[in-house]
Coordinates of C-alpha atoms and ligand atoms in Angstrom, one line a residue:
X1 CA 84.2 118.7 91.0
X2 CA 84.5 116.3 93.6
X3 CA 85.0 117.6 97.0
X4 CA 86.7 116.2 100.1
X5 CA 86.2 116.8 103.8
X6 CA 89.8 117.9 104.9
X7 CA 89.0 117.6 108.5
X8 CA 89.2 114.2 108.2
X9 CA 93.1 114.1 108.5
X10 CA 93.5 110.5 107.8
X11 CA 91.7 110.5 104.5
X12 CA 93.4 113.7 103.8
X13 CA 97.0 111.9 104.5
X14 CA 96.1 109.4 102.1
X15 CA 94.6 111.3 99.3
X16 CA 97.2 114.1 99.2
X17 CA 100.3 113.4 97.3
X18 CA 103.8 114.2 99.0
X19 CA 102.0 114.3 102.4
X20 CA 104.4 113.2 105.1
X21 CA 103.7 111.1 107.9
X22 CA 103.9 112.9 111.3
X23 CA 107.1 112.9 113.5
X24 CA 107.3 109.6 115.4
X25 CA 109.6 107.1 116.9
X26 CA 109.4 103.7 115.7
X27 CA 110.4 101.1 118.4
X28 CA 111.0 97.4 116.7
X29 CA 110.8 94.7 119.2
X30 CA 112.5 91.9 117.3
X31 CA 115.4 94.2 116.1
X32 CA 117.6 91.4 114.8
X33 CA 115.2 88.9 113.4
X34 CA 114.3 88.1 109.8
X35 CA 111.0 90.0 109.4
X36 CA 113.0 93.5 110.5
X37 CA 115.7 92.6 108.2
X38 CA 113.9 91.5 105.1
X39 CA 110.7 93.5 105.4
X40 CA 110.3 96.2 108.0
X41 CA 113.6 98.1 107.5
X42 CA 113.5 97.9 103.5
X43 CA 110.1 99.2 103.8
X44 CA 111.1 102.3 105.8
X45 CA 113.9 102.8 103.4
X46 CA 111.4 102.9 100.6
X47 CA 109.3 105.3 102.8
X48 CA 112.4 107.6 103.2
X49 CA 113.0 107.2 99.2
X50 CA 109.5 108.3 98.6
X51 CA 110.0 111.3 101.0
X52 CA 107.0 110.1 103.2
X53 CA 108.8 110.3 106.2
X54 CA 109.4 113.5 108.0
X55 CA 112.9 114.6 109.7
X56 CA 111.6 113.8 113.1
X57 CA 111.7 110.4 112.7
X58 CA 113.5 107.8 114.6
X59 CA 114.0 104.1 114.9
X60 CA 114.8 102.1 118.0
X61 CA 115.5 98.5 118.0
X62 CA 114.9 96.1 120.8
X63 CA 116.1 92.5 121.0
X64 CA 117.7 89.8 123.3
X65 CA 121.2 90.0 121.7
X66 CA 124.1 91.9 123.0
X67 CA 125.0 94.1 119.9
X68 CA 125.8 97.6 119.5
X69 CA 123.8 100.1 117.3
X70 CA 126.7 100.2 114.9
X71 CA 126.6 96.4 114.9
X72 CA 122.9 96.4 114.2
X73 CA 123.3 99.1 111.3
X74 CA 126.0 97.2 109.7
X75 CA 124.1 94.1 109.5
X76 CA 121.2 96.0 108.2
X77 CA 123.4 97.6 105.4
X78 CA 124.8 94.2 104.5
X79 CA 121.1 92.8 104.0
X80 CA 120.3 95.7 101.9
X81 CA 123.5 95.2 99.8
X82 CA 122.9 91.6 99.5
X83 CA 119.2 91.8 98.4
X84 CA 120.4 94.4 95.9
X85 CA 123.0 91.7 94.5
X86 CA 120.3 89.1 94.6
X87 CA 118.4 91.4 92.1
X88 CA 115.4 91.4 95.0
X89 CA 115.0 95.0 95.0
X90 CA 111.7 96.0 93.1
X91 CA 113.4 97.7 90.4
X92 CA 115.9 95.2 89.4
X93 CA 119.6 95.9 89.8
X94 CA 119.0 99.2 91.6
X95 CA 121.9 100.0 94.2
X96 CA 120.9 101.2 97.6
X97 CA 120.4 104.8 97.7
X98 CA 123.6 105.9 100.0
X99 CA 122.2 109.1 100.8
X100 CA 118.7 108.0 101.9
X101 CA 120.3 104.9 103.5
X102 CA 122.8 106.9 105.7
X103 CA 119.9 109.5 106.4
X104 CA 117.9 106.6 107.7
X105 CA 120.4 104.7 110.0
X106 CA 121.7 107.8 111.4
X107 CA 118.3 107.9 113.1
X108 CA 118.6 104.4 114.4
X109 CA 119.3 103.3 118.1
X110 CA 119.9 99.8 119.3
X111 CA 118.8 98.7 122.7
X112 CA 119.2 95.2 124.2
X113 CA 116.7 93.8 126.4
X114 CA 114.7 90.9 127.5
X115 CA 111.1 91.4 126.3
X116 CA 109.6 89.9 129.9
X117 CA 111.8 91.8 131.9
X118 CA 110.3 95.2 133.3
X119 CA 113.9 96.6 133.5
X120 CA 114.0 96.5 129.9
X121 CA 110.9 99.0 129.7
X122 CA 112.4 101.3 132.3
X123 CA 115.2 101.9 130.2
X124 CA 113.2 102.1 126.9
X125 CA 111.2 104.9 128.9
X126 CA 114.5 107.1 129.4
X127 CA 115.4 106.5 125.6
X128 CA 112.3 107.6 124.2
X129 CA 112.2 110.6 126.5
X130 CA 115.7 111.5 125.2
X131 CA 114.7 110.9 121.6
X132 CA 111.7 113.1 122.3
X133 CA 113.8 115.9 123.4
X134 CA 116.3 115.7 120.4
X135 CA 113.5 114.7 117.5
X136 CA 110.8 116.6 119.1
X137 CA 108.5 113.5 118.4
X138 CA 106.0 112.5 121.0
X139 CA 104.4 109.8 118.8
X140 CA 105.7 106.0 119.2
X141 CA 104.8 103.1 117.1
X142 CA 105.9 100.1 118.8
X143 CA 106.4 97.1 116.2
X144 CA 106.1 93.5 117.8
X145 CA 108.1 91.7 114.9
X146 CA 108.6 88.8 117.5
X147 CA 107.4 85.3 117.9
X148 CA 103.5 85.1 118.8
X149 CA 104.5 84.2 122.5
X150 CA 105.9 87.7 123.0
X151 CA 102.8 89.7 122.1
X152 CA 100.7 89.6 125.1
X153 CA 104.1 89.9 127.5
X154 CA 105.2 92.8 125.6
X155 CA 102.2 94.7 125.6
X156 CA 101.6 94.0 129.5
X157 CA 105.1 95.2 130.1
X158 CA 104.2 98.6 127.8
X159 CA 101.1 98.9 129.9
X160 CA 103.0 98.5 133.2
X161 CA 105.6 101.0 132.3
X162 CA 103.1 103.6 131.3
X163 CA 104.5 103.5 127.7
X164 CA 101.1 102.9 126.1
X165 CA 99.3 106.1 127.8
X166 CA 98.7 108.8 125.1
X167 CA 100.1 112.1 126.1
X168 CA 97.7 115.1 124.9
X169 CA 98.5 115.6 121.4
X170 CA 100.4 112.3 120.7
X171 CA 99.5 109.0 120.0
X172 CA 101.1 105.3 121.1
X173 CA 100.2 102.6 118.7
X174 CA 101.1 98.9 118.4
X175 CA 101.6 96.8 115.3
X176 CA 101.0 93.1 115.6
X177 CA 102.3 90.5 113.4
X178 CA 100.6 87.4 112.1
X179 CA 99.7 84.7 113.7
X180 CA 97.2 86.6 115.8
X181 CA 96.1 83.4 118.0
X182 CA 96.3 79.8 117.2
X183 CA 92.5 79.2 117.2
X184 CA 89.6 81.0 118.5
X185 CA 90.2 80.4 122.0
X186 CA 93.6 81.8 121.6
X187 CA 92.7 84.7 119.7
X188 CA 90.0 86.0 121.9
X189 CA 92.2 85.4 125.1
X190 CA 95.0 87.6 123.4
X191 CA 92.6 90.2 122.4
X192 CA 91.2 90.1 126.0
X193 CA 94.8 90.4 127.3
X194 CA 95.9 93.1 125.1
X195 CA 92.4 95.3 125.2
X196 CA 93.0 95.7 129.1
X197 CA 96.1 97.6 128.1
X198 CA 95.4 99.2 124.7
X199 CA 92.3 100.5 123.2
X200 CA 91.1 99.3 119.9
X201 CA 92.3 102.2 117.8
X202 CA 95.7 101.7 119.3
X203 CA 96.1 98.2 117.7
X204 CA 97.1 97.6 114.2
X205 CA 96.8 94.0 113.6
X206 CA 98.7 93.1 110.5
X207 CA 97.8 90.7 107.6
X208 CA 100.3 91.4 104.8
X209 CA 97.9 90.5 102.0
X210 CA 96.4 93.8 102.6
X211 CA 99.3 95.3 101.7
X212 CA 99.2 94.0 98.4
X213 CA 98.1 96.8 95.8
X214 CA 96.3 94.3 93.9
X215 CA 94.2 93.3 97.1
X216 CA 93.6 96.8 97.7
X217 CA 92.3 97.2 94.1
X218 CA 89.6 94.7 94.5
X219 CA 87.8 97.2 95.9
X220 CA 88.5 99.9 93.5
X221 CA 87.5 97.6 90.8
X222 CA 84.1 96.6 92.7
X223 CA 83.1 100.0 93.9
X224 CA 84.7 102.5 91.4
X225 CA 83.4 100.9 88.3
X226 CA 79.7 101.1 87.5
X227 CA 79.9 97.7 85.0
X228 CA 80.6 95.3 88.0
X229 CA 78.6 95.7 91.0
X230 CA 75.2 94.9 89.1
X231 CA 76.3 91.5 88.1
X232 CA 78.1 90.8 91.5
X233 CA 75.6 88.6 93.1
X234 CA 74.0 84.9 92.8
X235 CA 71.8 85.9 89.9
X236 CA 75.1 86.4 87.4
X237 CA 77.7 84.5 89.3
X238 CA 77.9 80.8 89.1
X239 CA 81.1 80.4 91.7
X240 CA 84.1 82.1 92.8
X241 CA 87.4 80.3 93.1
X242 CA 90.5 81.8 95.3
X243 CA 93.6 80.3 94.7
X244 CA 97.1 80.8 96.7
X245 CA 99.4 78.3 95.2
X246 CA 102.9 78.5 96.4
X247 CA 106.2 76.6 95.0
X248 CA 108.1 76.7 98.1
X249 CA 108.1 74.4 100.6
X250 CA 108.1 74.8 104.5
X251 CA 111.6 75.9 104.0
X252 CA 113.6 76.3 107.5
X253 CA 110.0 77.0 109.3
X254 CA 109.5 73.3 110.2
X255 CA 108.8 73.5 113.7
X256 CA 106.3 76.8 113.2
X257 CA 104.5 74.8 110.4
X258 CA 104.1 71.6 112.5
X259 CA 102.0 73.0 114.6
X260 CA 100.2 75.5 112.3
X261 CA 99.5 73.6 108.9
X262 CA 98.2 75.2 105.7
X263 CA 94.5 75.9 107.1
X264 CA 96.0 78.1 110.0
X265 CA 98.7 79.4 108.1
X266 CA 96.9 80.8 105.3
X267 CA 93.0 80.5 105.3
X268 CA 91.5 82.2 108.2
X269 CA 93.8 85.3 107.5
X270 CA 95.2 85.8 103.8
X271 CA 92.6 84.0 102.0
X272 CA 89.7 85.1 104.0
X273 CA 91.3 88.7 103.3
X274 CA 90.6 88.0 99.7
X275 CA 87.1 86.6 100.2
X276 CA 86.3 89.7 102.3
X277 CA 87.4 92.2 99.3
X278 CA 85.2 89.8 96.9
X279 CA 82.2 89.0 98.9
X280 CA 81.5 91.9 101.3
X281 CA 78.9 94.2 100.8
X282 CA 79.6 98.1 99.8
X283 CA 80.8 100.1 102.9
X284 CA 79.3 103.6 103.2
X285 CA 82.9 104.8 102.8
X286 CA 86.5 103.7 103.1
X287 CA 86.7 104.8 106.7
X288 CA 88.4 102.1 108.6
X289 CA 85.3 101.1 110.7
X290 CA 83.0 101.2 107.6
X291 CA 85.1 98.6 105.9
X292 CA 85.8 96.5 108.7
X293 CA 82.5 96.5 109.9
X294 CA 81.4 94.8 106.6
X295 CA 84.0 92.4 106.2
X296 CA 83.0 91.0 109.9
X297 CA 79.5 90.8 108.5
X298 CA 80.8 88.6 105.7
X299 CA 82.9 86.4 108.0
X300 CA 79.9 85.7 110.3
X301 CA 77.8 84.9 107.1
X302 CA 80.3 81.7 106.3
X303 CA 78.2 78.6 106.6
X304 CA 79.9 76.3 109.1
X305 CA 82.5 74.2 107.0
X306 CA 81.8 70.5 107.0
X307 CA 84.6 68.1 106.7
X308 CA 82.8 66.6 103.8
X309 CA 83.5 70.1 102.0
X310 CA 87.3 70.2 103.1
X311 CA 90.1 68.5 101.4
X312 CA 93.8 68.5 103.1
X313 CA 97.0 67.2 101.5
X314 CA 100.5 67.0 102.2
X315 CA 103.5 66.8 100.0
X316 CA 105.5 63.8 99.1
X317 CA 108.9 64.1 97.2
X318 CA 108.8 65.4 93.6
X319 CA 110.1 68.0 91.2
X320 CA 109.4 71.7 91.7
X321 CA 110.4 74.2 88.9
X322 CA 112.9 71.6 87.7
X323 CA 114.4 70.9 91.2
X324 CA 114.0 67.5 92.9
X325 CA 112.5 68.3 96.3
X326 CA 112.1 65.8 99.2
X327 CA 108.7 65.1 101.0
X328 CA 107.4 67.3 103.9
X329 CA 108.1 64.4 106.4
X330 CA 111.9 64.4 105.7
X331 CA 111.9 68.6 106.1
X332 CA 114.1 69.5 109.1
X333 CA 112.4 69.9 112.6
X334 CA 109.3 67.8 111.0
X335 CA 108.0 64.5 112.2
X336 CA 108.8 61.3 110.2
X337 CA 104.8 60.3 110.7
X338 CA 103.6 64.1 110.5
X339 CA 100.0 64.7 110.1
X340 CA 100.3 68.3 109.4
X341 CA 98.8 69.4 106.0
X342 CA 100.6 71.6 103.6
X343 CA 97.5 71.9 101.2
X344 CA 93.9 72.8 102.0
X345 CA 91.0 73.1 99.4
X346 CA 87.6 74.0 101.0
X347 CA 84.1 74.8 99.5
X348 CA 82.4 77.7 101.4
X349 CA 78.9 78.8 101.2
X350 CA 77.9 82.4 102.7
X351 CA 74.6 82.7 104.1
X352 CA 73.1 86.0 102.8
X353 CA 71.1 87.5 100.0
X354 CA 74.0 88.2 97.6
X355 CA 75.6 84.9 98.0
X356 CA 72.9 82.2 98.6
X357 CA 73.7 79.2 96.5
X358 CA 76.9 80.5 95.0
X359 CA 79.8 78.3 96.2
X360 CA 83.3 79.8 96.9
X361 CA 86.2 77.4 96.5
X362 CA 89.4 77.9 98.2
X363 CA 92.7 76.2 97.7
X364 CA 96.1 76.7 99.0
X365 CA 99.1 74.8 99.4
X366 CA 102.9 74.4 99.5
X367 CA 105.1 73.1 96.4
X368 CA 102.7 73.2 93.9
X369 CA 103.4 73.3 90.1
X370 CA 103.2 77.0 89.7
X371 CA 103.3 80.3 91.9
X372 CA 100.2 82.4 91.7
X373 CA 97.6 84.0 94.0
X374 CA 94.3 84.9 92.1
X375 CA 90.5 85.1 92.4
X376 CA 88.2 83.8 89.4
X377 CA 85.0 84.9 89.1
X378 CA 82.8 82.4 86.9
X379 CA 79.6 84.0 85.6
X380 CA 76.5 82.0 84.8
X381 CA 76.6 80.7 81.6
X382 CA 74.4 82.1 78.6
X383 CA 71.2 80.3 77.5
X384 CA 72.0 78.0 74.6
X385 CA 68.8 78.3 72.9
X386 CA 69.9 80.9 70.2
X387 CA 72.7 78.5 69.1
X388 CA 70.6 75.2 68.9
X389 CA 70.7 73.7 65.3
X390 CA 74.3 75.5 64.7
X391 CA 77.8 73.5 65.0
X392 CA 78.2 75.4 68.3
X393 CA 79.2 72.8 70.9
X394 CA 79.5 74.6 73.9
X395 CA 79.3 78.1 75.1
X396 CA 82.4 79.0 77.6
X397 CA 81.4 80.8 80.6
X398 CA 82.7 84.4 81.1
X399 CA 85.6 84.2 83.9
X400 CA 86.9 87.5 85.6
X401 CA 90.5 86.6 86.8
X402 CA 92.1 89.2 89.2
X403 CA 95.8 88.1 89.5
X404 CA 97.1 89.1 92.8
X405 CA 100.4 88.0 92.1
X406 CA 102.6 87.4 90.0
X407 CA 101.8 89.3 86.6
X408 CA 99.5 91.6 88.7
X409 CA 96.4 92.3 86.4
X410 CA 93.1 91.0 85.4
X411 CA 91.6 89.5 82.6
X412 CA 88.0 88.7 81.4
X413 CA 87.2 85.9 79.1
X414 CA 84.2 85.9 76.8
X415 CA 82.9 84.2 73.5
X416 CA 83.4 85.6 70.1
X417 CA 82.6 84.4 66.8
X418 CA 85.5 82.8 64.5
X419 CA 85.7 84.8 61.1
X420 CA 84.1 82.6 58.6
X421 CA 80.9 81.4 57.1
X422 CA 79.8 79.1 59.9
X423 CA 78.8 79.9 63.4
X424 CA 81.8 78.8 65.6
X425 CA 82.3 80.1 68.6
X426 CA 85.4 80.6 70.7
X427 CA 86.7 81.8 74.0
X428 CA 89.0 85.2 73.6
X429 CA 90.3 87.2 76.6
X430 CA 90.9 91.1 77.5
X431 CA 93.8 91.4 79.5
X432 CA 94.8 94.4 81.7
X433 CA 98.6 94.0 83.3
X434 CA 99.6 96.6 85.9
X435 CA 103.0 97.0 84.3
X436 CA 101.8 98.4 81.0
X437 CA 99.8 101.0 82.7
X438 CA 102.0 102.0 85.7
X439 CA 105.3 102.3 86.6
X440 CA 106.5 99.7 89.2
X441 CA 106.8 101.2 92.7
X442 CA 110.0 100.1 95.1
X443 CA 107.9 98.1 97.5
X444 CA 108.2 95.2 99.6
X445 CA 104.6 95.4 100.6
X446 CA 104.8 96.7 104.0
X447 CA 105.4 100.4 103.0
X448 CA 101.7 101.2 102.8
X449 CA 101.0 99.2 106.0
X450 CA 103.7 101.2 108.2
X451 CA 102.6 104.6 106.8
X452 CA 98.9 104.0 107.2
X453 CA 99.5 103.4 110.9
X454 CA 101.5 106.4 111.2
X455 CA 98.8 108.5 110.0
X456 CA 96.3 106.4 111.7
X457 CA 94.6 104.7 109.0
X458 CA 93.5 101.3 110.3
X459 CA 91.4 100.3 107.1
X460 CA 94.1 97.8 106.1
X461 CA 94.3 96.1 109.6
X462 CA 92.3 93.5 111.5
X463 CA 90.0 94.5 114.2
X464 CA 89.5 92.2 117.3
X465 CA 86.0 91.3 115.9
X466 CA 87.0 90.5 112.4
X467 CA 89.8 88.3 113.7
X468 CA 87.7 86.3 115.9
X469 CA 84.7 85.9 113.2
X470 CA 87.6 84.5 111.0
X471 CA 88.7 82.0 113.5
X472 CA 85.1 81.0 114.3
X473 CA 84.3 80.2 110.6
X474 CA 87.4 77.6 110.7
X475 CA 86.9 76.3 114.2
X476 CA 84.7 73.5 113.5
X477 CA 87.2 71.9 110.7
X478 CA 90.2 72.7 112.8
X479 CA 88.6 70.4 115.6
X480 CA 87.1 67.9 113.1
X481 CA 90.5 67.5 111.5
X482 CA 92.4 67.3 114.9
X483 CA 89.8 64.4 115.7
X484 CA 90.4 62.4 112.9
X485 CA 94.3 62.4 111.7
X486 CA 94.4 62.2 107.9
X487 CA 95.3 58.2 106.6
X488 CA 96.5 59.1 103.4
X489 CA 99.4 61.6 103.7
X490 CA 101.6 61.9 101.7
X491 CA 98.8 62.4 99.2
X492 CA 100.2 64.8 96.5
X493 CA 103.6 65.1 95.0
X494 CA 105.5 68.4 95.4
X495 CA 105.2 70.0 91.8
X496 CA 101.6 68.8 91.1
X497 CA 98.8 70.6 91.3
X498 CA 97.4 69.2 94.4
X499 CA 95.7 66.1 95.8
X500 CA 93.1 64.5 93.6
X501 CA 90.4 64.6 96.2
X502 CA 90.5 68.6 95.6
X503 CA 89.6 68.0 91.9
X504 CA 86.8 65.7 93.2
X505 CA 85.3 68.3 95.6
X506 CA 84.6 70.3 92.4
X507 CA 83.7 67.7 89.8
X508 CA 80.9 66.5 92.2
X509 CA 79.3 70.0 91.6
X510 CA 80.0 69.5 87.8
X511 CA 82.4 72.1 88.1
X512 CA 86.5 72.1 87.8
X513 CA 89.5 74.1 88.8
X514 CA 90.9 76.8 86.6
X515 CA 94.6 75.2 85.8
X516 CA 96.9 77.0 88.2
X517 CA 98.7 79.6 86.7
X518 CA 96.7 79.7 83.5
X519 CA 95.4 83.1 84.4
X520 CA 98.8 84.8 83.7
X521 CA 99.0 87.1 80.5
X522 CA 98.6 85.5 77.4
X523 CA 98.9 82.1 78.3
X524 CA 97.5 80.7 75.2
X525 CA 93.7 80.2 75.4
X526 CA 92.6 76.7 76.0
X527 CA 90.5 75.5 73.3
Ligands
BG6_601 C1 102.9 83.8 105.3 C2 102.6 82.3 105.7 O1 102.0 84.3 106.3 O2 102.4 84.0 103.8 C3 103.5 81.7 104.6 O3 103.1 82.2 106.9 C4 103.2 82.0 103.3 O4 103.6 80.3 105.0 C5 103.1 83.6 103.1 O5 104.4 81.5 102.4 C6 102.5 84.0 101.7 O6 102.6 85.0 101.5 P1 103.0 85.7 100.0 O7 103.1 87.2 100.3 O8 104.4 85.2 99.5 O9 101.9 85.3 99.2

């Protein structure tokens, strides 16, 4: 029987079913914002329903607007009902559980406050002291669901007010949203600023990709199964493709996106999390520092990305999922001659023994033909020798496709003989879909992250050095692109698979991208 050391309370909380998080007060800065409404509060509601939060759990919302606790709760209730009507709840059509919801809003308090004024934090301290008496909850989790320019100032003010000091037997933690910095220098500066106030183990930097079950499952696939790891290296793998294709444009985020672009928005964070899960060395345990140490090593081993191995694109007008859409340069708050990329494709090399010579091709873009996030591991071709002199023209490569979203699951393609007198070989596919095996969980993707933070498990959060190593890997390319603006934008039509140059990035290596979205369950095998 497997025994687990229960003195490690974090691990115990993760593995013991039904274990609740300890009593705590969650302070949400940005209580009136979109993130709080769409993700943070619905995730907490799901945790309440799953019985993961204790009675002594309370929420304090802080924001600039003048509103009452009742007004705040009303707007959250309306949002929950609207998302039910829109069928956005994971289990379609499911109504809000009135009992769980009223139990949750009963524990909510709203406080108006300017994030940069010391006076706000003085009042917050008093409110927390009152909550402590009422709920017996001395632990406090500060959630910064605010624009990035407030991260540093809020943490400084929390420090000045003494709110980050951890009393005996209680903790103070801070969740910081993306984007963590705009480049390497700003990420380093932000780390330096917040590490003056907090110790690293109080900081939980979010990358919401790590809240996705399928992303977490990559480590289980690799390390809980005996068959993959022996093949997981340059001797057996030809190359790896990582795709995050979106069918949305920049929506109402033009101002943010103009100074961000696809490279900053998706690559050193989300795509690199997938890269790390696929490429890192086995950690000695699932302990946060063991896992994050291996990730940092992988990022440090990324070969500097030359502009010759990178393609940028910007969408022109087109048709996405049957809807006509305008070009990026005509989106609200976007410059008519914008040089911001909405698509990026890269070829990366990793300088270590496992991966030397194995290209990792990454691509992501807005307004592409299909929404899909997946990793495809293409194995080396079997030698053809045996089939010489037979009608076999080609041997398809084995491809392991990990579908992160949608249609969560994985498939493995391999060759099989067509029935008949002749030797004819065709590609076939084995498929595993999550929904065939497991009941879907009510989830917006933030439940695990918030719960992990409450129990003190930082495995799924970014550490200062991993964030900086990731920025370091893309900084040269950011600089090169800033020096030489693209002269061919827009260079792909909305609703297409991206710019032609992205195809050439692979064809010059004698390879090709897998069609976007073709890894969905039973797409019909390409012959
Ligand atoms: C966000 C980016 O971090 O991730 C967005 O800012 C992007 O531009 C989103 O659309 C993608 O996340 P998901 O979970 O929808 O794949």
